Short mmCIF file of C-alpha atoms and ligand atoms in Angstrom, two decimals:
data_model
loop_
_atom_site.label_atom_id
_atom_site.label_comp_id
_atom_site.label_asym_id
_atom_site.label_seq_id
_atom_site.Cartn_x
_atom_site.Cartn_y
_atom_site.Cartn_z
CA UNK H 229 150.21 177.97 49.85
CA UNK H 230 148.92 174.54 50.51
CA UNK H 231 151.24 171.78 51.68
CA UNK H 232 150.01 169.37 49.04
CA UNK H 233 152.10 166.47 50.22
CA UNK H 234 150.58 166.69 53.66
CA UNK H 235 147.12 166.90 52.12
CA UNK H 236 147.75 163.82 50.02
CA UNK H 237 148.84 161.78 53.04
CA UNK H 238 145.76 162.88 55.03
CA UNK H 239 143.42 161.88 52.22
CA UNK H 240 145.09 158.46 51.85
CA UNK H 241 144.81 157.83 55.57
CA UNK H 242 141.20 158.93 55.63
CA UNK H 243 140.25 156.64 52.74
CA UNK H 244 142.10 153.72 54.38
CA UNK H 245 139.77 154.03 57.37
CA UNK H 246 136.58 153.74 55.32
CA UNK H 247 134.56 150.66 56.38
CA UNK H 248 131.17 150.98 54.71
CA UNK H 249 129.52 152.06 51.50
CA UNK H 250 127.88 154.96 53.33
CA UNK H 251 131.26 156.25 54.51
CA UNK H 252 132.57 155.81 51.00
CA UNK H 253 129.79 157.92 49.60
CA UNK H 254 130.42 160.79 51.97
CA UNK H 255 134.19 160.63 51.34
CA UNK H 256 133.49 160.88 47.62
CA UNK H 257 131.45 164.01 48.19
CA UNK H 258 134.01 165.42 50.59
CA UNK H 259 136.93 165.10 48.14
CA UNK H 260 135.56 164.84 44.63
CA UNK H 261 132.18 166.59 44.90
CA UNK H 262 131.48 169.99 43.34
CA UNK H 263 132.19 171.70 46.63
CA UNK H 264 134.78 169.09 47.56
CA UNK H 265 138.37 169.58 48.59
CA UNK H 266 139.97 168.98 45.19
CA UNK H 267 137.80 171.57 43.50
CA UNK H 268 138.52 174.00 46.29
CA UNK H 269 142.25 173.42 45.78
CA UNK H 270 141.89 174.05 42.06
CA UNK H 271 139.99 177.28 42.75
CA UNK H 272 142.69 178.48 45.12
CA UNK H 273 145.14 178.44 42.19
CA UNK H 274 143.69 181.64 40.75
CA UNK H 275 145.64 183.82 43.18
CA UNK H 276 149.01 182.25 42.32
CA UNK H 277 151.57 183.57 39.87
CA UNK H 278 151.50 181.74 36.56
CA UNK H 279 154.78 179.84 37.13
CA UNK H 280 153.57 178.25 40.38
CA UNK H 281 150.09 177.75 39.04
CA UNK H 282 151.25 175.22 36.49
CA UNK H 283 153.24 173.10 38.92
CA UNK H 284 150.63 173.27 41.67
CA UNK H 285 147.87 172.43 39.19
CA UNK H 286 149.75 169.36 38.03
CA UNK H 287 150.17 168.18 41.62
CA UNK H 288 146.51 168.78 42.51
CA UNK H 289 145.56 166.79 39.45
CA UNK H 290 147.77 163.92 40.63
CA UNK H 291 146.04 164.05 44.04
CA UNK H 292 142.70 163.98 42.27
CA UNK H 293 143.66 160.88 40.28
CA UNK H 294 145.10 159.16 43.36
CA UNK H 295 141.96 159.95 45.34
CA UNK H 296 139.71 158.56 42.61
CA UNK H 297 141.77 155.39 42.42
CA UNK H 298 141.89 154.95 46.18
CA UNK H 299 138.10 155.35 46.46
CA UNK H 300 137.54 152.91 43.63
CA UNK H 301 139.85 150.37 45.21
CA UNK H 302 138.12 150.85 48.52
CA UNK H 303 134.70 150.29 46.97
CA UNK H 304 135.80 146.97 45.49
CA UNK H 305 137.33 145.97 48.82
CA UNK H 306 134.12 146.73 50.75
CA UNK H 307 131.91 144.92 48.25
CA UNK H 308 134.18 141.89 48.22
CA UNK H 309 134.17 141.75 51.97
CA UNK H 310 130.37 142.00 52.09
CA UNK H 311 130.06 139.12 49.64
CA UNK H 312 132.48 137.00 51.62
CA UNK H 313 130.53 137.70 54.80
CA UNK H 314 127.27 136.53 53.27
CA UNK H 315 128.91 133.41 51.89
CA UNK H 316 130.36 132.64 55.29
CA UNK H 317 127.04 133.28 56.99
CA UNK H 318 125.05 131.19 54.54
CA UNK H 319 127.49 128.35 54.41
CA UNK H 320 125.82 124.97 54.84
CA UNK H 321 127.64 122.40 56.89
CA UNK H 322 126.68 119.21 55.13
CA UNK H 323 128.33 117.11 57.83
CA UNK H 324 125.94 118.42 60.52
CA UNK H 325 123.38 115.83 61.62
CA UNK H 326 119.86 116.63 60.41
CA UNK H 327 117.34 117.89 62.93
CA UNK H 328 114.87 115.13 63.73
CA UNK H 329 111.27 116.26 63.34
CA UNK H 330 109.01 114.71 65.92
CA UNK H 331 106.45 112.47 64.27
CA UNK H 332 103.22 111.05 65.58
CA UNK H 333 102.42 107.36 65.36
CA UNK H 334 99.48 105.02 65.70
CA UNK H 335 98.01 104.64 69.16
CA UNK H 336 98.97 101.39 70.87
CA UNK H 337 95.36 100.13 70.73
CA UNK H 338 95.23 100.83 66.98
CA UNK H 339 98.49 98.94 66.55
CA UNK H 340 97.16 95.97 68.52
CA UNK H 341 93.89 96.05 66.58
CA UNK H 342 95.80 96.00 63.29
CA UNK H 343 97.88 93.10 64.51
CA UNK H 344 94.72 91.16 65.41
CA UNK H 345 93.24 91.90 61.97
CA UNK H 346 96.43 90.76 60.22
CA UNK H 347 96.53 87.45 62.09
CA UNK H 348 92.86 86.63 61.47
CA UNK H 349 93.12 87.74 57.86
CA UNK H 350 95.84 85.16 57.35
CA UNK H 351 93.33 82.54 58.57
CA UNK H 352 90.70 83.66 56.07
CA UNK H 353 88.65 86.03 58.25
CA UNK H 354 87.42 89.29 56.79
CA UNK H 355 86.92 92.41 58.89
CA UNK H 356 83.50 94.01 59.18
CA UNK H 357 82.00 96.83 61.24
CA UNK H 358 78.69 97.59 62.92
CA UNK H 359 77.11 100.68 64.46
CA UNK H 360 78.13 102.00 67.87
CA UNK H 361 74.56 103.13 68.44
CA UNK H 362 72.52 99.95 68.58
CA UNK H 363 68.96 98.94 69.21
CA UNK H 364 67.96 97.00 72.29
CA UNK H 365 66.91 94.20 69.93
CA UNK H 366 70.35 93.62 68.36
CA UNK H 367 72.33 94.23 71.52
CA UNK H 368 70.21 91.96 73.75
CA UNK H 369 67.05 90.24 72.47
CA UNK H 370 68.43 88.83 69.23
CA UNK H 371 71.35 87.49 71.26
CA UNK H 372 68.99 85.56 73.48
CA UNK H 373 69.66 87.79 76.50
CA UNK H 374 66.60 87.51 78.75
CA UNK H 375 64.51 90.64 79.23
CA UNK H 376 65.25 90.50 82.94
CA UNK H 377 69.02 90.27 82.48
CA UNK H 378 70.83 92.67 84.80
CA UNK H 379 73.11 93.86 81.98
CA UNK H 380 70.17 95.71 80.43
CA UNK H 381 69.80 97.59 83.65
CA UNK H 382 70.68 101.25 83.90
CA UNK H 383 73.78 100.06 85.80
CA UNK H 384 75.57 98.67 82.78
CA UNK H 385 73.94 100.05 79.66
CA UNK H 386 74.09 103.61 78.39
CA UNK H 387 70.59 104.13 77.04
CA UNK H 388 69.99 106.89 74.56
CA UNK H 389 66.22 107.19 74.48
CA UNK H 390 65.02 105.01 77.28
CA UNK H 391 62.58 107.63 78.50
CA UNK H 392 60.47 107.07 75.40
CA UNK H 393 60.00 103.42 76.39
CA UNK H 394 59.33 102.25 72.88
CA UNK H 395 59.65 98.66 71.75
CA UNK H 396 62.95 96.82 71.83
CA UNK H 397 63.54 97.45 68.12
CA UNK H 398 63.56 101.20 68.50
CA UNK H 399 65.04 101.68 71.96
CA UNK H 400 68.55 102.99 71.34
CA UNK H 401 71.68 102.38 73.36
CA UNK H 402 75.45 102.47 73.03
CA UNK H 403 76.36 98.87 72.28
CA UNK H 404 77.73 97.08 75.33
CA UNK H 405 79.42 94.43 73.16
CA UNK H 406 80.36 93.78 69.54
CA UNK H 407 78.16 90.65 69.53
CA UNK H 408 75.13 92.38 67.91
CA UNK H 409 77.15 92.51 64.68
CA UNK H 410 76.88 88.68 64.62
CA UNK H 411 73.12 89.01 64.08
CA UNK H 412 73.41 91.90 61.62
CA UNK H 413 75.93 89.94 59.55
CA UNK H 414 73.97 86.66 59.69
CA UNK H 415 70.89 88.52 58.41
CA UNK H 416 72.59 89.97 55.37
CA UNK H 417 75.07 87.28 54.35
CA UNK H 418 74.89 83.66 53.38
CA UNK H 419 77.19 81.18 55.14
CA UNK H 420 79.78 79.84 54.98
CA UNK H 421 81.79 82.80 56.21
CA UNK H 422 84.31 83.85 58.81
CA UNK H 423 84.50 87.41 60.09
CA UNK H 424 85.94 89.52 62.85
CA UNK H 425 84.45 92.76 64.13
CA UNK H 426 86.82 95.07 65.99
CA UNK H 427 85.19 98.13 67.53
CA UNK H 428 84.28 100.30 70.48
CA UNK H 429 81.87 99.21 73.19
CA UNK H 430 80.38 101.17 76.09
CA UNK H 431 79.42 100.37 79.65
CA UNK H 432 77.81 102.49 82.30
CA UNK H 433 80.39 101.65 84.95
CA UNK H 434 82.62 103.34 87.46
CA UNK H 435 86.17 103.43 86.09
CA UNK H 436 89.11 101.79 87.81
CA UNK H 437 92.38 100.12 86.76
CA UNK H 438 90.49 97.42 84.85
CA UNK H 439 87.25 99.17 83.86
CA UNK H 440 86.57 101.99 81.44
CA UNK H 441 83.23 103.38 80.23
CA UNK H 442 84.44 102.84 76.71
CA UNK H 443 86.85 100.18 75.48
CA UNK H 444 87.49 97.91 72.51
CA UNK H 445 86.34 94.43 71.67
CA UNK H 446 86.94 92.14 68.75
CA UNK H 447 84.08 89.83 67.90
CA UNK H 448 84.61 86.71 65.80
CA UNK H 449 82.12 84.56 63.95
CA UNK H 450 82.74 81.46 61.84
CA UNK H 451 79.79 79.69 60.27
CA UNK H 452 79.78 76.60 58.08
CA UNK H 453 78.09 73.20 57.77
CA UNK H 454 80.07 71.31 60.35
CA UNK H 455 82.09 73.67 62.49
CA UNK H 456 82.90 72.22 65.90
CA UNK H 457 84.51 73.21 69.16
CA UNK H 458 87.70 71.64 67.80
CA UNK H 459 87.80 74.22 64.99
CA UNK H 460 87.37 76.96 67.53
CA UNK H 461 90.18 75.63 69.71
CA UNK H 462 92.52 75.33 66.75
CA UNK H 463 91.86 78.83 65.45
CA UNK H 464 92.00 80.55 68.83
CA UNK H 465 95.13 78.71 70.02
CA UNK H 466 96.82 79.61 66.77
CA UNK H 467 95.74 83.25 67.15
CA UNK H 468 96.97 83.50 70.77
CA UNK H 469 100.31 81.87 69.92
CA UNK H 470 100.90 84.33 67.11
CA UNK H 471 99.71 87.33 69.08
CA UNK H 472 101.73 86.64 72.22
CA UNK H 473 104.58 84.56 70.88
CA UNK H 474 105.19 80.85 71.15
CA UNK H 475 105.53 80.61 74.91
CA UNK H 476 101.80 81.15 75.51
CA UNK H 477 99.65 78.47 77.15
CA UNK H 478 95.87 78.41 76.69
CA UNK H 479 93.04 76.94 78.74
CA UNK H 480 89.34 76.53 77.90
CA UNK H 481 86.80 76.64 80.73
CA UNK H 482 83.02 76.32 80.54
CA UNK H 483 81.32 79.71 80.69
CA UNK H 484 77.78 81.02 80.40
CA UNK H 485 76.72 83.43 77.67
CA UNK H 486 73.06 83.51 76.59
CA UNK H 487 74.06 83.54 72.92
CA UNK H 488 76.21 80.40 73.09
CA UNK H 489 75.61 76.73 73.72
CA UNK H 490 77.99 75.52 74.99
CA UNK H 491 79.94 78.58 76.11
CA UNK H 492 83.59 78.91 77.12
CA UNK H 493 86.01 81.25 78.67
CA UNK H 494 89.52 81.18 77.29
CA UNK H 495 92.46 81.88 79.56
CA UNK H 496 96.06 82.48 78.59
CA UNK H 497 99.26 82.20 80.61
CA UNK H 498 102.65 83.66 79.79
CA UNK H 499 105.82 82.51 81.51
CA UNK H 500 105.20 82.17 85.27
CA UNK H 501 102.20 84.51 85.28
CA UNK H 502 98.75 83.56 86.40
CA UNK H 503 96.00 82.52 84.04
CA UNK H 504 94.28 85.57 82.57
CA UNK H 505 90.85 85.55 80.98
CA UNK H 506 91.22 86.57 77.35
CA UNK H 507 87.76 86.14 75.89
CA UNK H 508 84.28 84.69 75.99
CA UNK H 509 83.30 82.26 73.28
CA UNK H 510 81.05 79.41 72.34
CA UNK H 511 79.01 77.63 69.72
CA UNK H 512 76.38 80.02 68.36
CA UNK H 513 73.05 79.41 70.14
CA UNK H 514 70.14 78.22 67.91
CA UNK H 515 68.10 81.22 69.11
CA UNK H 516 70.65 83.59 67.55
CA UNK H 517 70.19 81.90 64.15
CA UNK H 518 66.43 82.10 64.68
CA UNK H 519 66.59 85.82 65.49
CA UNK H 520 68.58 86.37 62.29
CA UNK H 521 65.85 84.65 60.26
CA UNK H 522 67.36 81.20 59.76
CA UNK H 523 64.53 78.65 59.68
CA UNK H 524 66.26 75.34 59.21
CA UNK H 525 69.24 74.31 61.25
CA UNK H 526 71.64 73.91 58.34
CA UNK H 527 74.43 75.97 59.75
CA UNK H 528 76.47 76.02 62.84
CA UNK H 529 79.54 77.81 64.05
CA UNK H 530 81.42 79.44 66.81
CA UNK H 531 81.67 83.00 68.04
CA UNK H 532 84.05 84.76 70.35
CA UNK H 533 84.49 88.19 71.84
CA UNK H 534 87.79 89.40 73.19
CA UNK H 535 88.84 92.60 74.87
CA UNK H 536 91.43 94.36 72.75
CA UNK H 537 92.48 96.47 75.73
CA UNK H 538 92.92 93.30 77.77
CA UNK H 539 95.08 91.67 75.10
CA UNK H 540 97.23 94.81 74.88
CA UNK H 541 97.55 95.01 78.67
CA UNK H 542 98.76 91.42 78.96
CA UNK H 543 101.09 91.61 75.98
CA UNK H 544 102.72 94.90 76.99
CA UNK H 545 102.39 94.50 80.78
CA UNK H 546 100.21 97.57 81.27
CA UNK H 547 98.46 97.57 84.63
CA UNK H 548 95.85 100.30 84.19
CA UNK H 549 93.35 100.44 81.33
CA UNK H 550 92.86 104.17 81.88
CA UNK H 551 96.38 104.85 80.56
CA UNK H 552 95.18 104.07 77.03
CA UNK H 553 92.72 106.96 77.14
CA UNK H 554 94.75 109.43 79.20
CA UNK H 555 96.42 111.13 76.25
CA UNK H 556 99.64 111.06 78.30
CA UNK H 557 102.48 111.22 75.77
CA UNK H 558 104.97 109.75 78.24
CA UNK H 559 102.88 106.58 78.14
CA UNK H 560 101.96 106.63 74.45
CA UNK H 561 105.51 107.25 73.20
CA UNK H 562 106.66 103.92 74.62
CA UNK H 563 104.88 101.97 71.90
N1 DAH U 817 79.92 89.71 74.27
C1 DAH U 817 80.58 89.10 75.40
C2 DAH U 817 80.99 90.16 76.40
O1 DAH U 817 81.01 91.33 76.06
C3 DAH U 817 81.78 88.34 74.95
C4 DAH U 817 81.43 87.13 74.16
C5 DAH U 817 81.22 85.92 74.80
C6 DAH U 817 81.31 87.18 72.78
C7 DAH U 817 80.89 84.76 74.10
C8 DAH U 817 80.98 86.05 72.05
C9 DAH U 817 80.77 84.84 72.74
O2 DAH U 817 80.85 86.06 70.74
O3 DAH U 817 80.46 83.73 72.01
O4 DAH U 817 81.31 89.84 77.49
#
C-alpha cells in the first residue's frame, strides 16, 4: 500500500524546486506522462480489494489534480520571471548621459583659409582658383621674373618635365607661388575686378620650423581705373585688423618683386611681439599687364601674396610649420 500523503508532499516539494521550463517539462513527464507516477499509482490499484480501491482511487485522482495545478502555476511563475528579467535587462536609463561620438573637424589651415575668404568677400573680393601644375611661362616669365632668376633654379622649383627642355610655355612645374593666377585671370576677365586666390604652392627646399616643401598662399588682385597704394593700405590694414583682432599694428616697407612696381613688404605686430612679415605686395608691374595681352595702359591695380601658414602661425602662436602637415591629432584637436 502506498503512503499517498507522503507521496503528495514529495511531489509538492519537487515541483516547488523547479526553476526552468526544461525542468518543468521533465517533471510533467515524470508525474503525468503515460509511464509517469500517477498512472503507475492508478495501475497499482488493480490488486486491491474493491472497498479500498474506491478510496485510494479518489485520493490518487486528487493528487493528479493537485500535481496538474502545481505544474501549471509553476509554468506561469517561470514565464513571468523570465519576462521580468528581460524587462529589467532591457531597461533604458533615460537619465544617463549620452555617449559622445568623436567627430572630425576642419583642419586649422582650412579654417584659417575660410576666415580669410570670408573677410575678403565682405570687401567685395571673389575667390578663384588656378592649377597647381603650372607652366614656366605663367609662373615666371609672364610675371616679369628674369630668365636668370635664381628662383627658377633646381634649388627652389620642382620641375616636372625639365629634361625635355621645351619652351617656357610647355615646361611644367609645381607652382612656386599663387601669383601666376593673376595673369591667367587678367587674360580671361575684363577689369574692374577684385579677386583672391587661396591655394597650395611648392618649393624644392629643405624643411625646417619655418619651411615646408608644400604650403599655402593667398594671392590678391584688385584692378580698376585709378587704384592706388592708398587703396591697398586701406584694404590690407582692414583685413589684418579683422583677422588678428583690433590690437594689431601694421607696417609697410619697400620690397622688390619683379611683378610689382613699386613693391612692398607688409609687417604686423601683436602686443609686445616683434614685427613679422605677413606678405609681399605691390602695384602690378606694366609688364604683367603686357604679358596678359593688355595693350593700352588703361588699368592699374595692386596685388599681394600672403602665406596662409604664416598667418595661422602668428595668430595661434604655432612655432613650427611642420606641425600642420604632421597629422598629429594632439596638435590638430586644439583648433
Ligand atoms: N609671390 C610672392 C612670393 O611667393 C608673393 C607676392 C609678392 C605676391 C608681391 C604678390 C606681390 O602678388 O605683389 O613670395
